[in-house]
Amino acid sequence: MKVLSHRGIKAAAKNFLTHPTFIGILLTFMLSFTGLFKPTFLEFLDYKAFDALSAPGSDADISSVPVIIDIDENSLKLHGQWPWPRYKMAILLNRLHAMGVRAVGIDIMFPEKDRNVIDHSSDDIPEDLKADIGIANIRESAGYSDRLFAEAVSRSSAALGFQFQFESSPEDTACVLHPVAVNLMQRGGGEQLHGGLIEAAGVVCNLPDLTRAAHFAGFFNVSPDSDGILRSVPLLMKYKGEFYPSLALAVLMKAFNTNKLLLQHDSSGDSLHLGNRNIPLASGGRMWVNFRGRGKAFSYISAADILSGKISSDAITDKIVFLGTSAAGLKEFRSTPTDPIYPGVEVHATVVDNFLRSDFLVRPFYASGFEVLLALITGMAFTVIFSRSSALLTLLSVCGGAIGLWTLSVLAIKTASVLLSPVLPILVLLTNFSSLSLLKFWREERKTKQRTRELALAQEAIIESMASLTETRDPETGGHIKRTQNYVRLLARTLKRS
């Protein structure tokens, strides 16, 4: 049995620890498991991959049901500065109700009483307002505006909006809210979903009489991801132990005439059931928004055209509409994957459109684990290929692997609307390729230097041997010359064969 010396064991250990196969396996495990902790740089790259994967095509089909009623520059020019008197908002809601809209989401808050004093000499209060509402002497007090507006909200299919707060603030005891009934269904183990919902600390709400008249209300709150881009929105939040819907969800509940929701948690993930439709949820009760493109992707109708009667009822009959504003200084923008200045009111419309078309984006709970597993498989496979293949085949395997991983993510979103990030597997692939290539170059460089040193030592030994041959003389026979000749001939033949 051959026994290795201490020096031999040390050399073997060093050779093993610097071998490409060992380094490749080590890098694969180290990089793959970073996917479980989602460092900032990896999360940022994942978001950018999701943006590219979910980008709508130029021929993206858009539902015609969500319509935006826009208080635009022309509306302000014709009907006065903002805020409008509440009676004018009442007229607008009455017109929409008469035109047969299915539901109205009002993306405007009314937390204070109307302070617009009605000018007795004004001619912009139509006689049909008094006839419709049945209130005489409307010019006596501006306080009637709030009452008119509340009655119009009650008569119409409108849902108001409010804003949750997440910092401690003085409690508004007069605030009126409409919590929704949520049935909880738990299948299998794990933490219940409602325990992970966002919980608010305070609220800014509308006038109590308006909220009572509306019957439905939802929060405006949305929050972007860590890179400032809005990709998902919460559909449910908790406040003082009660559940509250977003404005988009409240409008859908109004449109489908239901005040009940089913919140389900099982092995396939979390979901919210409204009617016969199922909305997949991410953590915190959030829904990934499948944006349709840049802003102005939905039908816009000027509020001035509604008030003037220029729009036919057929344009919005049985439609879900959102009332918002795009006037300068009043409009709200969000940064989304498809547009850095996306109108805020269209975020609500897009959620409704996703629901009506049932084309939700899904980020399953197992997605991160699957990406880690895929990264492990990719890294191990490449390590084997690298250790057994030529440089050209290794390069082709890297290119082919990266393209294949991206194609897999594209197929996942196109066929099942599932968001899978190829970033981690591709990162493992490229890191292994670059690191192992450098390692291989370093090892070959060491071997070259070692061979050069051995060759130099051999040359010195040959020269010394030849010198000693010539110095060992045979003065009687001259045989030392013959010995030198034979040695040089033998050395030349050996060098020729090698």
Coordinates of C-alpha atoms in Angstrom, one line a residue:
M1 CA 0.0 0.0 0.0
K2 CA 1.3 3.4 -1.0
V3 CA 1.4 5.8 2.0
L4 CA 1.3 9.5 1.1
S5 CA 3.6 11.8 2.9
H6 CA 2.5 15.0 4.7
R7 CA 3.5 17.0 1.7
G8 CA 1.6 14.7 -0.6
I9 CA -1.6 15.0 1.4
K10 CA -1.3 18.7 1.5
A11 CA -0.8 18.9 -2.2
A12 CA -3.7 16.6 -2.9
A13 CA -6.0 18.7 -0.6
K14 CA -4.9 21.9 -2.3
N15 CA -5.6 20.3 -5.7
F16 CA -9.1 19.2 -4.6
L17 CA -10.0 22.6 -3.1
T18 CA -9.0 24.4 -6.3
H19 CA -10.5 21.9 -8.7
P20 CA -13.2 23.4 -11.0
T21 CA -15.8 20.8 -10.0
F22 CA -15.5 21.5 -6.3
I23 CA -15.5 25.3 -6.9
G24 CA -18.5 25.0 -9.2
I25 CA -20.6 23.1 -6.7
L26 CA -19.6 25.4 -3.9
L27 CA -20.6 28.5 -5.9
T28 CA -23.8 26.9 -7.1
F29 CA -25.0 26.2 -3.5
M30 CA -23.9 29.6 -2.2
L31 CA -25.6 31.7 -4.9
S32 CA -28.7 29.5 -5.1
F33 CA -29.5 29.8 -1.4
T34 CA -29.2 33.6 -1.6
G35 CA -32.5 33.4 -3.5
L36 CA -34.2 32.4 -0.2
F37 CA -33.2 35.6 1.5
K38 CA -33.8 38.0 -1.5
P39 CA -31.0 40.6 -1.1
T40 CA -31.8 44.0 -2.5
F41 CA -29.8 43.6 -5.8
L42 CA -31.5 40.2 -6.5
E43 CA -35.0 41.6 -5.7
F44 CA -34.3 44.6 -8.0
L45 CA -33.3 42.3 -10.9
D46 CA -36.3 40.1 -10.3
Y47 CA -38.6 43.1 -10.6
K48 CA -37.0 44.2 -13.9
A49 CA -37.4 40.6 -15.2
F50 CA -41.1 40.7 -14.2
D51 CA -41.6 44.0 -16.0
A52 CA -40.1 42.6 -19.2
L53 CA -42.0 39.4 -19.0
S54 CA -45.4 41.0 -18.3
A55 CA -45.0 43.9 -20.8
P56 CA -48.1 44.0 -23.0
G57 CA -47.8 43.6 -26.7
S58 CA -48.6 46.3 -29.2
D59 CA -51.9 44.4 -30.0
A60 CA -52.9 44.0 -26.4
D61 CA -56.7 43.6 -26.1
I62 CA -58.4 46.0 -23.7
S63 CA -61.8 45.6 -22.1
S64 CA -64.2 48.4 -23.0
V65 CA -66.1 48.1 -19.7
P66 CA -64.1 50.4 -17.4
V67 CA -64.6 54.0 -18.5
I68 CA -63.0 57.1 -17.0
I69 CA -65.2 60.1 -16.5
D70 CA -62.6 62.9 -16.5
I71 CA -62.9 66.3 -14.9
D72 CA -60.4 67.7 -17.3
E73 CA -59.3 71.2 -18.3
N74 CA -62.3 71.7 -20.5
S75 CA -64.6 70.8 -17.7
L76 CA -63.1 73.3 -15.4
K77 CA -63.1 76.0 -18.1
L78 CA -66.9 75.5 -18.7
H79 CA -68.1 74.8 -15.2
G80 CA -65.7 76.7 -12.9
Q81 CA -62.6 76.1 -10.8
W82 CA -62.1 73.1 -8.6
P83 CA -63.5 72.1 -6.1
W84 CA -66.9 72.2 -7.7
P85 CA -69.9 72.8 -5.5
R86 CA -71.5 69.6 -4.4
Y87 CA -74.7 70.3 -6.2
K88 CA -72.7 70.1 -9.5
M89 CA -71.3 66.7 -8.5
A90 CA -74.9 65.7 -7.7
I91 CA -75.9 66.7 -11.2
L92 CA -73.1 64.7 -12.7
L93 CA -74.0 61.6 -10.7
N94 CA -77.7 62.0 -11.6
R95 CA -76.7 62.1 -15.3
L96 CA -74.6 59.0 -15.0
H97 CA -77.4 57.2 -13.1
A98 CA -79.9 58.2 -15.8
M99 CA -77.6 56.9 -18.5
G100 CA -77.6 53.4 -16.9
V101 CA -74.0 52.9 -15.6
R102 CA -73.5 49.7 -13.7
A103 CA -71.3 51.2 -10.9
V104 CA -69.4 54.4 -10.3
G105 CA -66.1 54.6 -8.4
I106 CA -65.4 58.1 -7.2
D107 CA -61.6 58.7 -7.0
I108 CA -62.1 61.9 -5.1
M109 CA -62.5 62.5 -1.3
F110 CA -65.0 64.8 0.4
P111 CA -63.8 64.9 4.0
E112 CA -65.2 68.5 4.7
K113 CA -68.5 70.3 4.2
D114 CA -69.0 72.2 1.0
R115 CA -67.7 75.8 1.5
N116 CA -68.8 77.0 -1.9
V117 CA -71.5 79.7 -1.4
I118 CA -74.0 79.5 -4.2
D119 CA -74.4 82.8 -6.0
H120 CA -78.1 83.8 -6.0
S121 CA -77.6 85.4 -9.4
S122 CA -75.9 82.4 -10.9
D123 CA -77.6 80.8 -13.9
D124 CA -75.6 77.6 -13.7
I125 CA -78.1 75.8 -11.4
P126 CA -80.5 74.2 -13.8
E127 CA -84.2 74.0 -13.0
D128 CA -84.2 70.3 -13.6
L129 CA -82.0 69.9 -10.5
K130 CA -84.8 71.1 -8.3
A131 CA -87.3 69.0 -10.2
D132 CA -85.2 65.8 -10.0
I133 CA -84.3 66.2 -6.3
G134 CA -87.5 67.9 -5.3
I135 CA -86.0 70.7 -3.2
A136 CA -87.2 74.2 -3.5
N137 CA -85.4 77.4 -2.6
I138 CA -82.0 75.7 -3.4
R139 CA -80.3 79.0 -3.4
E140 CA -81.0 79.7 0.3
S141 CA -77.9 77.9 1.6
A142 CA -74.8 76.3 0.4
G143 CA -75.4 73.5 2.9
Y144 CA -78.0 72.1 0.6
S145 CA -75.2 71.1 -1.8
D146 CA -74.0 68.4 0.6
R147 CA -77.5 67.1 1.0
L148 CA -78.1 67.1 -2.7
F149 CA -74.9 65.2 -3.3
A150 CA -75.7 62.7 -0.5
E151 CA -79.1 62.0 -2.1
A152 CA -77.5 61.6 -5.5
V153 CA -74.9 59.2 -4.1
S154 CA -77.7 57.2 -2.5
R155 CA -79.7 57.1 -5.6
S156 CA -76.8 56.1 -7.9
S157 CA -74.6 53.1 -7.8
A158 CA -71.6 55.0 -6.5
A159 CA -68.8 53.8 -4.3
L160 CA -66.8 56.5 -2.4
G161 CA -63.1 56.4 -1.6
F162 CA -61.2 57.0 1.6
Q163 CA -57.5 56.9 2.8
F164 CA -56.0 54.7 5.4
Q165 CA -53.1 56.0 7.5
F166 CA -50.3 53.9 9.0
E167 CA -48.9 56.3 11.6
S168 CA -50.6 57.0 14.9
S169 CA -53.0 60.0 14.5
P170 CA -55.9 61.5 16.5
E171 CA -59.0 59.2 16.1
D172 CA -61.9 60.6 14.2
T173 CA -64.9 59.4 16.2
A174 CA -67.3 60.8 13.6
C175 CA -65.8 58.7 10.8
V176 CA -68.2 56.2 9.2
L177 CA -66.9 53.2 7.3
H178 CA -68.4 50.2 5.6
P179 CA -66.6 47.0 6.6
V180 CA -67.3 43.9 4.4
A181 CA -68.3 40.5 5.5
V182 CA -65.4 38.1 4.8
N183 CA -65.8 34.4 5.2
L184 CA -62.5 32.6 5.9
M185 CA -61.7 29.2 4.5
Q186 CA -58.5 27.4 5.8
R187 CA -57.3 24.2 4.1
G188 CA -54.1 22.5 5.3
G189 CA -51.6 23.9 7.7
G190 CA -49.8 27.2 7.8
E191 CA -50.6 30.7 9.0
Q192 CA -54.1 32.1 8.1
L193 CA -54.1 34.7 5.4
H194 CA -56.0 37.4 7.3
G195 CA -53.1 37.4 9.8
G196 CA -50.9 38.7 7.0
L197 CA -53.1 41.5 5.8
I198 CA -52.0 45.1 6.1
E199 CA -53.4 46.7 9.2
A200 CA -54.1 50.4 9.3
A201 CA -53.6 52.7 12.3
G202 CA -56.0 55.5 11.2
V203 CA -58.2 56.7 8.5
V204 CA -59.2 59.9 6.6
C205 CA -62.8 59.5 5.5
N206 CA -65.6 61.3 3.8
L207 CA -68.4 63.2 5.5
P208 CA -70.5 60.8 7.5
D209 CA -73.8 61.6 5.7
L210 CA -72.1 60.9 2.3
T211 CA -70.6 57.5 3.5
R212 CA -74.0 56.4 4.9
A213 CA -75.6 57.3 1.6
A214 CA -73.1 55.4 -0.4
H215 CA -73.4 51.9 1.2
F216 CA -70.1 51.0 -0.5
A217 CA -66.7 52.5 0.0
G218 CA -63.1 51.5 -0.5
F219 CA -59.6 52.7 0.3
F220 CA -57.3 54.5 -2.2
N221 CA -54.1 53.2 -0.7
V222 CA -51.5 51.7 -3.0
S223 CA -47.7 51.4 -2.4
P224 CA -44.9 50.9 -4.8
D225 CA -42.2 48.3 -4.5
S226 CA -38.7 49.1 -3.2
D227 CA -37.6 50.5 -6.6
G228 CA -40.5 53.0 -6.6
I229 CA -42.6 51.1 -9.3
L230 CA -46.2 50.1 -8.6
R231 CA -46.8 46.4 -9.6
S232 CA -49.3 45.2 -7.1
V233 CA -52.1 46.7 -5.0
P234 CA -53.8 45.5 -1.8
L235 CA -57.4 44.4 -2.2
L236 CA -58.2 44.0 1.5
M237 CA -56.9 45.7 4.6
K238 CA -57.8 45.5 8.3
Y239 CA -58.7 48.3 10.6
K240 CA -59.8 47.7 14.2
G241 CA -60.4 44.0 13.5
E242 CA -62.7 44.6 10.5
F243 CA -62.1 44.0 6.8
Y244 CA -62.2 46.8 4.2
P245 CA -62.0 46.6 0.4
S246 CA -60.0 48.7 -2.0
L247 CA -61.9 51.2 -4.2
A248 CA -61.7 48.9 -7.2
L249 CA -63.0 45.9 -5.2
A250 CA -65.8 48.0 -3.7
V251 CA -66.9 49.0 -7.2
L252 CA -66.9 45.4 -8.3
M253 CA -68.9 44.4 -5.2
K254 CA -71.4 47.2 -6.1
A255 CA -71.6 46.1 -9.7
F256 CA -72.2 42.5 -8.7
N257 CA -74.5 43.5 -5.9
T258 CA -72.8 41.6 -3.1
N259 CA -71.3 42.5 0.2
K260 CA -69.7 39.1 0.9
L261 CA -66.3 37.8 0.1
L262 CA -64.6 34.5 0.6
L263 CA -60.9 34.6 1.6
Q264 CA -59.3 31.2 1.0
H265 CA -56.0 29.8 2.1
D266 CA -54.8 26.3 1.0
S267 CA -51.8 24.5 -0.4
S268 CA -52.2 26.2 -3.8
G269 CA -51.9 29.7 -2.3
D270 CA -54.2 32.5 -1.2
S271 CA -57.2 33.7 -3.1
L272 CA -60.2 36.0 -2.8
H273 CA -63.6 34.8 -4.2
L274 CA -66.1 37.4 -5.5
G275 CA -69.2 35.8 -7.0
N276 CA -68.0 33.0 -9.2
R277 CA -64.5 34.5 -9.8
N278 CA -61.3 33.8 -8.1
I279 CA -58.6 36.4 -7.5
P280 CA -55.1 35.0 -6.7
L281 CA -53.4 37.0 -3.9
A282 CA -49.8 37.6 -3.0
S283 CA -48.6 38.3 0.5
G284 CA -50.5 41.0 2.4
G285 CA -53.6 40.5 0.4
R286 CA -52.0 42.1 -2.6
M287 CA -52.9 41.5 -6.3
W288 CA -50.4 41.7 -9.1
V289 CA -51.7 44.1 -11.6
N290 CA -51.6 43.1 -15.3
F291 CA -51.2 46.6 -16.8
R292 CA -52.5 47.1 -20.4
G293 CA -49.9 49.6 -21.6
R294 CA -49.2 53.3 -21.2
G295 CA -51.6 55.8 -19.7
K296 CA -54.9 56.6 -21.4
A297 CA -55.4 52.9 -22.3
F298 CA -59.1 53.1 -21.3
S299 CA -61.9 55.2 -22.7
Y300 CA -62.0 58.8 -21.4
I301 CA -65.1 60.9 -21.5
S302 CA -65.0 64.5 -20.4
A303 CA -67.3 65.4 -17.4
A304 CA -68.3 68.5 -19.4
D305 CA -69.7 66.3 -22.1
I306 CA -71.8 64.3 -19.6
L307 CA -73.1 67.5 -18.0
S308 CA -73.9 69.0 -21.4
G309 CA -75.7 65.9 -22.7
K310 CA -73.3 65.5 -25.7
I311 CA -72.7 61.8 -24.9
S312 CA -75.2 59.1 -25.9
S313 CA -76.4 56.8 -23.1
D314 CA -75.2 53.8 -25.3
A315 CA -71.6 54.9 -24.6
I316 CA -71.7 54.0 -20.9
T317 CA -74.8 52.0 -20.3
D318 CA -74.1 48.9 -18.1
K319 CA -70.4 50.1 -17.9
I320 CA -68.3 50.4 -14.7
V321 CA -67.0 54.0 -14.6
F322 CA -64.5 55.8 -12.4
L323 CA -64.8 59.5 -11.8
G324 CA -61.4 61.2 -11.6
T325 CA -59.5 64.3 -12.8
S326 CA -56.7 64.9 -15.2
A327 CA -56.7 68.7 -14.8
A328 CA -53.3 70.4 -14.2
G329 CA -52.5 70.5 -10.5
L330 CA -55.2 67.9 -9.6
K331 CA -54.1 64.8 -11.4
E332 CA -52.3 61.9 -9.6
F333 CA -49.6 59.8 -11.2
R334 CA -48.0 56.5 -10.4
S335 CA -44.9 54.9 -11.8
T336 CA -45.8 51.6 -13.3
P337 CA -43.8 49.0 -15.4
T338 CA -45.5 50.3 -18.5
D339 CA -45.5 54.1 -17.9
P340 CA -43.5 56.3 -15.4
I341 CA -46.4 58.8 -15.3
Y342 CA -49.5 56.5 -15.2
P343 CA -52.8 58.1 -14.2
G344 CA -53.8 57.0 -10.7
V345 CA -57.4 56.5 -11.6
E346 CA -56.4 54.0 -14.2
V347 CA -54.9 51.7 -11.6
H348 CA -58.4 51.1 -10.2
A349 CA -59.7 50.6 -13.7
T350 CA -57.0 48.1 -14.5
V351 CA -57.8 46.0 -11.5
V352 CA -61.5 46.0 -12.6
D353 CA -60.4 45.1 -16.1
N354 CA -58.2 42.2 -14.8
F355 CA -61.2 40.9 -12.9
L356 CA -63.6 41.1 -15.8
R357 CA -61.2 39.3 -18.1
S358 CA -59.8 36.9 -15.5
D359 CA -56.3 37.3 -16.7
F360 CA -54.6 37.9 -13.4
L361 CA -50.8 37.6 -12.9
V362 CA -49.9 35.0 -10.4
R363 CA -46.7 34.8 -8.2
P364 CA -47.2 31.4 -6.5
F365 CA -45.9 30.9 -3.0
Y366 CA -43.6 28.1 -4.2
A367 CA -42.0 30.4 -6.9
S368 CA -38.9 31.3 -4.9
G369 CA -38.3 27.7 -3.9
F370 CA -38.7 26.6 -7.6
E371 CA -36.2 29.3 -8.7
V372 CA -33.7 28.1 -6.1
L373 CA -34.1 24.5 -7.2
L374 CA -33.7 25.5 -10.9
A375 CA -30.6 27.4 -10.0
L376 CA -29.1 24.4 -8.3
I377 CA -29.9 22.1 -11.3
T378 CA -28.5 24.7 -13.7
G379 CA -25.3 25.2 -11.7
M380 CA -24.6 21.5 -11.2
A381 CA -25.3 20.7 -14.9
F382 CA -23.0 23.4 -16.1
T383 CA -20.2 22.3 -13.7
V384 CA -20.3 18.8 -15.2
I385 CA -20.3 20.2 -18.7
F386 CA -17.4 22.6 -17.9
S387 CA -15.2 19.8 -16.5
R388 CA -15.8 17.5 -19.5
S389 CA -16.1 19.7 -22.5
S390 CA -14.1 22.0 -24.7
A391 CA -14.1 25.8 -24.5
L392 CA -16.4 26.2 -27.5
L393 CA -19.0 23.6 -26.2
T394 CA -18.9 25.3 -22.8
L395 CA -19.6 28.7 -24.3
L396 CA -22.5 27.3 -26.4
S397 CA -23.9 25.6 -23.3
V398 CA -23.9 29.0 -21.4
C399 CA -25.7 30.8 -24.2
G400 CA -28.2 28.0 -24.7
G401 CA -28.8 27.7 -21.0
A402 CA -29.5 31.4 -20.6
I403 CA -31.9 31.4 -23.6
G404 CA -33.6 28.3 -22.4
L405 CA -34.2 29.7 -18.9
W406 CA -35.7 33.0 -20.3
T407 CA -37.9 31.0 -22.7
L408 CA -39.2 28.9 -19.7
S409 CA -40.2 32.1 -17.9
V410 CA -41.9 33.4 -21.0
L411 CA -43.8 30.2 -21.5
A412 CA -44.9 30.3 -17.8
I413 CA -46.4 33.7 -18.1
K414 CA -47.9 33.2 -21.6
T415 CA -49.6 29.9 -20.9
A416 CA -50.4 30.2 -17.2
S417 CA -49.9 33.9 -16.3
V418 CA -47.3 32.7 -13.7
L419 CA -44.4 35.0 -12.8
L420 CA -41.2 33.0 -12.6
S421 CA -37.9 34.9 -12.5
P422 CA -35.0 33.5 -14.5
V423 CA -32.6 35.9 -12.8
L424 CA -31.2 33.6 -10.1
P425 CA -30.5 30.5 -12.4
I426 CA -29.0 32.8 -15.1
L427 CA -26.9 34.5 -12.4
V428 CA -25.6 31.2 -11.2
L429 CA -24.8 30.1 -14.8
L430 CA -22.9 33.3 -15.6
T431 CA -21.1 33.4 -12.3
N432 CA -20.0 29.8 -12.7
F433 CA -18.9 30.3 -16.2
S434 CA -16.8 33.4 -15.4
S435 CA -15.4 32.0 -12.1
L436 CA -14.5 28.6 -13.5
S437 CA -13.0 30.0 -16.6
L438 CA -10.7 32.2 -14.5
L439 CA -9.9 29.3 -12.2
K440 CA -9.1 27.1 -15.2
F441 CA -6.8 29.8 -16.7
W442 CA -5.1 30.2 -13.3
R443 CA -4.5 26.4 -13.0
E444 CA -3.1 26.2 -16.5
E445 CA -0.9 29.2 -15.8
R446 CA 0.5 27.4 -12.7
K447 CA 1.1 24.2 -14.7
T448 CA 2.9 26.2 -17.4
K449 CA 5.1 27.9 -14.9
Q450 CA 5.8 24.5 -13.2
R451 CA 6.8 22.9 -16.5
T452 CA 9.0 25.9 -17.3
R453 CA 10.8 25.5 -14.0
E454 CA 11.3 21.7 -14.6
L455 CA 12.6 22.3 -18.1
A456 CA 15.1 24.9 -16.8
L457 CA 16.3 22.4 -14.2
A458 CA 16.6 19.7 -16.8
Q459 CA 18.7 21.9 -19.0
E460 CA 21.0 22.8 -16.1
A461 CA 21.4 19.1 -15.3
I462 CA 22.2 18.2 -18.9
I463 CA 24.8 20.9 -19.2
E464 CA 26.4 19.9 -16.0
S465 CA 26.4 16.2 -17.1
M466 CA 28.0 17.1 -20.4
A467 CA 30.6 19.2 -18.7
S468 CA 31.5 16.4 -16.3
L469 CA 31.8 14.0 -19.2
T470 CA 34.2 16.2 -21.0
E471 CA 36.2 16.7 -17.8
T472 CA 36.6 13.0 -17.2
R473 CA 39.4 12.3 -19.7
D474 CA 41.0 9.1 -20.8
P475 CA 44.5 10.3 -21.8
E476 CA 45.7 6.8 -23.0
T477 CA 42.8 5.8 -25.4
G478 CA 40.8 9.0 -25.9
G479 CA 37.6 7.1 -25.0
H480 CA 36.1 10.1 -23.3
I481 CA 35.4 11.7 -26.7
K482 CA 33.6 8.6 -27.8
R483 CA 31.5 8.5 -24.6
T484 CA 30.5 12.1 -25.0
Q485 CA 29.5 11.5 -28.7
N486 CA 27.3 8.5 -27.7
Y487 CA 25.7 10.5 -24.8
V488 CA 24.8 13.4 -27.1
R489 CA 23.4 11.1 -29.8
L490 CA 21.2 9.3 -27.2
L491 CA 20.1 12.6 -25.8
A492 CA 19.2 14.0 -29.2
R493 CA 17.2 10.9 -30.1
T494 CA 15.3 11.1 -26.8
L495 CA 14.5 14.8 -27.4
K496 CA 13.3 14.0 -30.9
R497 CA 10.9 11.3 -29.8
S498 CA 9.5 13.5 -27.0

